[in-house]
PDB file of N, CA and C in Angstrom:
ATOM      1  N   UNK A 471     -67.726  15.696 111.050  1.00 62.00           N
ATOM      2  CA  UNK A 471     -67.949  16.477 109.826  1.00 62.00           C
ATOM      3  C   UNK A 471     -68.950  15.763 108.917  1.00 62.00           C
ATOM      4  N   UNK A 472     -70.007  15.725 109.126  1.00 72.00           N
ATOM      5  CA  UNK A 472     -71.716  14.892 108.563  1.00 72.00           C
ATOM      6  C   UNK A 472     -71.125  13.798 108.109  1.00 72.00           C
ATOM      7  N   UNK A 473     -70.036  12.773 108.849  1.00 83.00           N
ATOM      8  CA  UNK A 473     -69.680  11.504 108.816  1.00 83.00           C
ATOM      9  C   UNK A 473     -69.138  11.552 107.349  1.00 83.00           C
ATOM     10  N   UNK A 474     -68.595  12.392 106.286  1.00 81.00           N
ATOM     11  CA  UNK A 474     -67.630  12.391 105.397  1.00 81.00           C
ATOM     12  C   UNK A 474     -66.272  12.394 105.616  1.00 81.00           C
ATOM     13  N   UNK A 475     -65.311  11.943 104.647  1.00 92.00           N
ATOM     14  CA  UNK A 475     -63.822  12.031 105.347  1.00 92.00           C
ATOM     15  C   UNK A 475     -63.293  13.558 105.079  1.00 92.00           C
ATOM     16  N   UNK A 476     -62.347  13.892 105.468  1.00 91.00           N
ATOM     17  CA  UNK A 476     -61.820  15.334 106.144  1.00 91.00           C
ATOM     18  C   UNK A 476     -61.925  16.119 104.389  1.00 91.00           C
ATOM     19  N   UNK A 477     -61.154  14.997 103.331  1.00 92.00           N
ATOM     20  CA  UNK A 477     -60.815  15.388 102.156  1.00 92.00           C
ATOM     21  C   UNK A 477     -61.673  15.988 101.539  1.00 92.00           C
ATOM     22  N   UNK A 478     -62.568  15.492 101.348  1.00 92.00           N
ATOM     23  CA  UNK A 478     -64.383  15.377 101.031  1.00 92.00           C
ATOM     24  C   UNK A 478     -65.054  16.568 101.590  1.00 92.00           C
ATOM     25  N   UNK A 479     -64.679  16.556 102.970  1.00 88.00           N
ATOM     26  CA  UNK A 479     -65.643  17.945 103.467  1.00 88.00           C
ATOM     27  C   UNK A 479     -64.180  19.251 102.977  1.00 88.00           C
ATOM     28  N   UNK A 480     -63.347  19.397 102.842  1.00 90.00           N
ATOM     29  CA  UNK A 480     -62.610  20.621 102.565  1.00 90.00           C
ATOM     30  C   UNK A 480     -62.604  20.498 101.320  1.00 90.00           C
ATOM     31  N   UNK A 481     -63.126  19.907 100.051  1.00 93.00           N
ATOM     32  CA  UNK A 481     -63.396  19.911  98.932  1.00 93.00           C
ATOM     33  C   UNK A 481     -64.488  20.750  98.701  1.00 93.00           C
ATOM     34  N   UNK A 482     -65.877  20.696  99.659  1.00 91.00           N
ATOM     35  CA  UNK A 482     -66.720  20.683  99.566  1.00 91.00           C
ATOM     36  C   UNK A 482     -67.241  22.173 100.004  1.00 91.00           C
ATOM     37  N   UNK A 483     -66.604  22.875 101.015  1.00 92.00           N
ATOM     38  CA  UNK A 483     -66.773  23.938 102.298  1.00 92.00           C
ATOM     39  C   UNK A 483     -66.276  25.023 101.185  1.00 92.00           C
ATOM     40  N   UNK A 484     -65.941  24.878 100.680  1.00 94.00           N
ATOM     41  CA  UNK A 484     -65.410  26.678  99.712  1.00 94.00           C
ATOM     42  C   UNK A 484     -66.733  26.855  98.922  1.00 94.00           C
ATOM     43  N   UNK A 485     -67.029  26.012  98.244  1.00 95.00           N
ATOM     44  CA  UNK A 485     -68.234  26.005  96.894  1.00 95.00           C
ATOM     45  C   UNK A 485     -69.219  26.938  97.008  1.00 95.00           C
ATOM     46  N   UNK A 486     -69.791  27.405  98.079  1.00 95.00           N
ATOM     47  CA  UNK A 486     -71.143  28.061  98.295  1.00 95.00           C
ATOM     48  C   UNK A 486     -70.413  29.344  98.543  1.00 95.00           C
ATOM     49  N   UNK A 487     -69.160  29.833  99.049  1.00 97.00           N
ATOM     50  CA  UNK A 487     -68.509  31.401  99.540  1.00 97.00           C
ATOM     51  C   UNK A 487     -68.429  31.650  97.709  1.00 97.00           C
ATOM     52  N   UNK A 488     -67.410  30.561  97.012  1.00 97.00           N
ATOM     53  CA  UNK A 488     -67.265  31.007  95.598  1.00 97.00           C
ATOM     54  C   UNK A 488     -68.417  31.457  94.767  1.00 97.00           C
ATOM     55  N   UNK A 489     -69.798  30.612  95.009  1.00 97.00           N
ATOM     56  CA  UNK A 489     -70.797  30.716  94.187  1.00 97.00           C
ATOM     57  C   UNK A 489     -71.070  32.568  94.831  1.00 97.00           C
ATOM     58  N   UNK A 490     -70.845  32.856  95.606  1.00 98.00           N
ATOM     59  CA  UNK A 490     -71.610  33.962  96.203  1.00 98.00           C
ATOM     60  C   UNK A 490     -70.889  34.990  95.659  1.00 98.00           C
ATOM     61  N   UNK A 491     -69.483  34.799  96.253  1.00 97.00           N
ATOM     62  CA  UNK A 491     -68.887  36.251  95.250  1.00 97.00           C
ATOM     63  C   UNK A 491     -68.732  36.526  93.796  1.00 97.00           C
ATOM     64  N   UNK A 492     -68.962  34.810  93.253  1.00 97.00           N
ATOM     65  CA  UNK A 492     -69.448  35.335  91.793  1.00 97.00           C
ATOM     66  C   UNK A 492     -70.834  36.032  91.610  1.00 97.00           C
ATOM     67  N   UNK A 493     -71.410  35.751  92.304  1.00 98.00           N
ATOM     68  CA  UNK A 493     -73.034  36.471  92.276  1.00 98.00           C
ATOM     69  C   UNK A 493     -72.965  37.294  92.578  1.00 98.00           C
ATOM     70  N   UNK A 494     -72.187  38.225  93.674  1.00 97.00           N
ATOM     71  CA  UNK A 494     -71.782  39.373  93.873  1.00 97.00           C
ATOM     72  C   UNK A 494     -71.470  40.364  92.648  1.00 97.00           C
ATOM     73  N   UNK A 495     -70.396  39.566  92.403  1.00 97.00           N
ATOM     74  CA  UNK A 495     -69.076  40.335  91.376  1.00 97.00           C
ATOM     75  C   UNK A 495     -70.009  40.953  90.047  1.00 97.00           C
ATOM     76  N   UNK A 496     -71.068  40.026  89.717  1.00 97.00           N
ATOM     77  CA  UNK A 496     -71.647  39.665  88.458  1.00 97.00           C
ATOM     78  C   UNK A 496     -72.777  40.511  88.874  1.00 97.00           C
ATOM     79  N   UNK A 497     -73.911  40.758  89.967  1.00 97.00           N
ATOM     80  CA  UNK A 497     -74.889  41.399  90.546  1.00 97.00           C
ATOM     81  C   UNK A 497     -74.267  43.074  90.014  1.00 97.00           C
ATOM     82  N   UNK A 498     -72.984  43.510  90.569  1.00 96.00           N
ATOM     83  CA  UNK A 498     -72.097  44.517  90.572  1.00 96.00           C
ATOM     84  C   UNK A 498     -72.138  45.384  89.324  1.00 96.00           C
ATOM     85  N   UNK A 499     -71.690  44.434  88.830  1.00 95.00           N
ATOM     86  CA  UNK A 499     -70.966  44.548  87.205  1.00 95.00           C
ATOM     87  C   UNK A 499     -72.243  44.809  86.612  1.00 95.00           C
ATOM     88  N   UNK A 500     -73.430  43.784  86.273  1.00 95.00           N
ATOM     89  CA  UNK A 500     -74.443  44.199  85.525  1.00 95.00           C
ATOM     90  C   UNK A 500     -75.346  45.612  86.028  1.00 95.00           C
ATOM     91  N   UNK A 501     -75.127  45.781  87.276  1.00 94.00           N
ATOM     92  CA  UNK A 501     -75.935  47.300  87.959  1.00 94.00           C
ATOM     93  C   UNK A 501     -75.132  48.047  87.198  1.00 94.00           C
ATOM     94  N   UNK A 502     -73.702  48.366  87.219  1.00 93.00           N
ATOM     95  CA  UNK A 502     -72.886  49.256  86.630  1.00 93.00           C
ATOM     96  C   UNK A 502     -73.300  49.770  85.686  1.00 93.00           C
ATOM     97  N   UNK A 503     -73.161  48.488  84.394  1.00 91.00           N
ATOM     98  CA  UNK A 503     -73.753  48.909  83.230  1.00 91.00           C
ATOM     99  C   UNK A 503     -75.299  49.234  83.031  1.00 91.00           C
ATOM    100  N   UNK A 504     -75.955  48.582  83.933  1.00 90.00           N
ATOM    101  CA  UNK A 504     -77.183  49.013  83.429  1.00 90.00           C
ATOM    102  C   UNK A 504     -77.290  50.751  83.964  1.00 90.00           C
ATOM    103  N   UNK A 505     -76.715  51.269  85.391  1.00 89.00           N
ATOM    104  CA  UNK A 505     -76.937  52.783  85.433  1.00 89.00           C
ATOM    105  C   UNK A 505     -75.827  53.427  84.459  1.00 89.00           C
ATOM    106  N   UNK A 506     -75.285  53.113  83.709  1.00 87.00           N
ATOM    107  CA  UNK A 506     -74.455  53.431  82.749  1.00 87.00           C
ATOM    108  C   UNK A 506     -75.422  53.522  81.241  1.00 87.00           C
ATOM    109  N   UNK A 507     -76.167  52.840  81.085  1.00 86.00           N
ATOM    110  CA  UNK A 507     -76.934  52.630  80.140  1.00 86.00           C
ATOM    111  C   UNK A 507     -77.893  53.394  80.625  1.00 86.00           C
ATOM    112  N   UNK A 508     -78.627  53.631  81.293  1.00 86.00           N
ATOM    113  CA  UNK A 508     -79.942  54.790  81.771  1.00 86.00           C
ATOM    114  C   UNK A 508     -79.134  56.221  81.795  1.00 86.00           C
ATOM    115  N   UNK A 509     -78.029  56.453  82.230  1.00 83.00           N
ATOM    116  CA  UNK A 509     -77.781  58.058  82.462  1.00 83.00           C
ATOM    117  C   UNK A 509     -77.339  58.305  80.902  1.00 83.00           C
ATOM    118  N   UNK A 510     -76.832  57.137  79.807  1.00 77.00           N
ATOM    119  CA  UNK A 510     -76.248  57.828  78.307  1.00 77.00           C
ATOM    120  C   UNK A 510     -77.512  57.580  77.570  1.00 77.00           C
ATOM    121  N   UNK A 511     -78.977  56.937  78.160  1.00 68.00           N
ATOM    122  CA  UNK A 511     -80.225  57.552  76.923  1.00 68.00           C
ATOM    123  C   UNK A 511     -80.630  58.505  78.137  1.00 68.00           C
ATOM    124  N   UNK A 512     -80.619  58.934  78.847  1.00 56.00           N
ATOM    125  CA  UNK A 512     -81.798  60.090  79.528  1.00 56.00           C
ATOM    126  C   UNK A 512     -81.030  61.828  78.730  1.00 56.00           C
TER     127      UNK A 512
END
C-alpha cells in the first residue's frame, strides 16, 4: 500500500470519493437554483 502503514492508507482512501460527492451535491444544488432563477425572471 505505497509503503505507508495500513492506518495511514485507510485514513487516506475515502478523501477524494468525499471531495466528489460534495462537488456533486453542490454542482446539483447550485444548477437547481440557478434554473429556478431563469424560469421566475423569463
Amino acid at each position: 500500500m505505497l509503503g505507508l502503514p495500513a492506518e495511514t492508507f485507510w485514513l487516506i482512501l475515502p478523501w477524494p470519493f468525499i471531495w466528489v460527492g460534495l462537488a456533486l451535491v453542490m454542482y446539483f444544488k447550485m444548477k437547481r437554483e440557478d434554473d429556478a432563477e431563469e424560469n421566475g425572471n423569463s
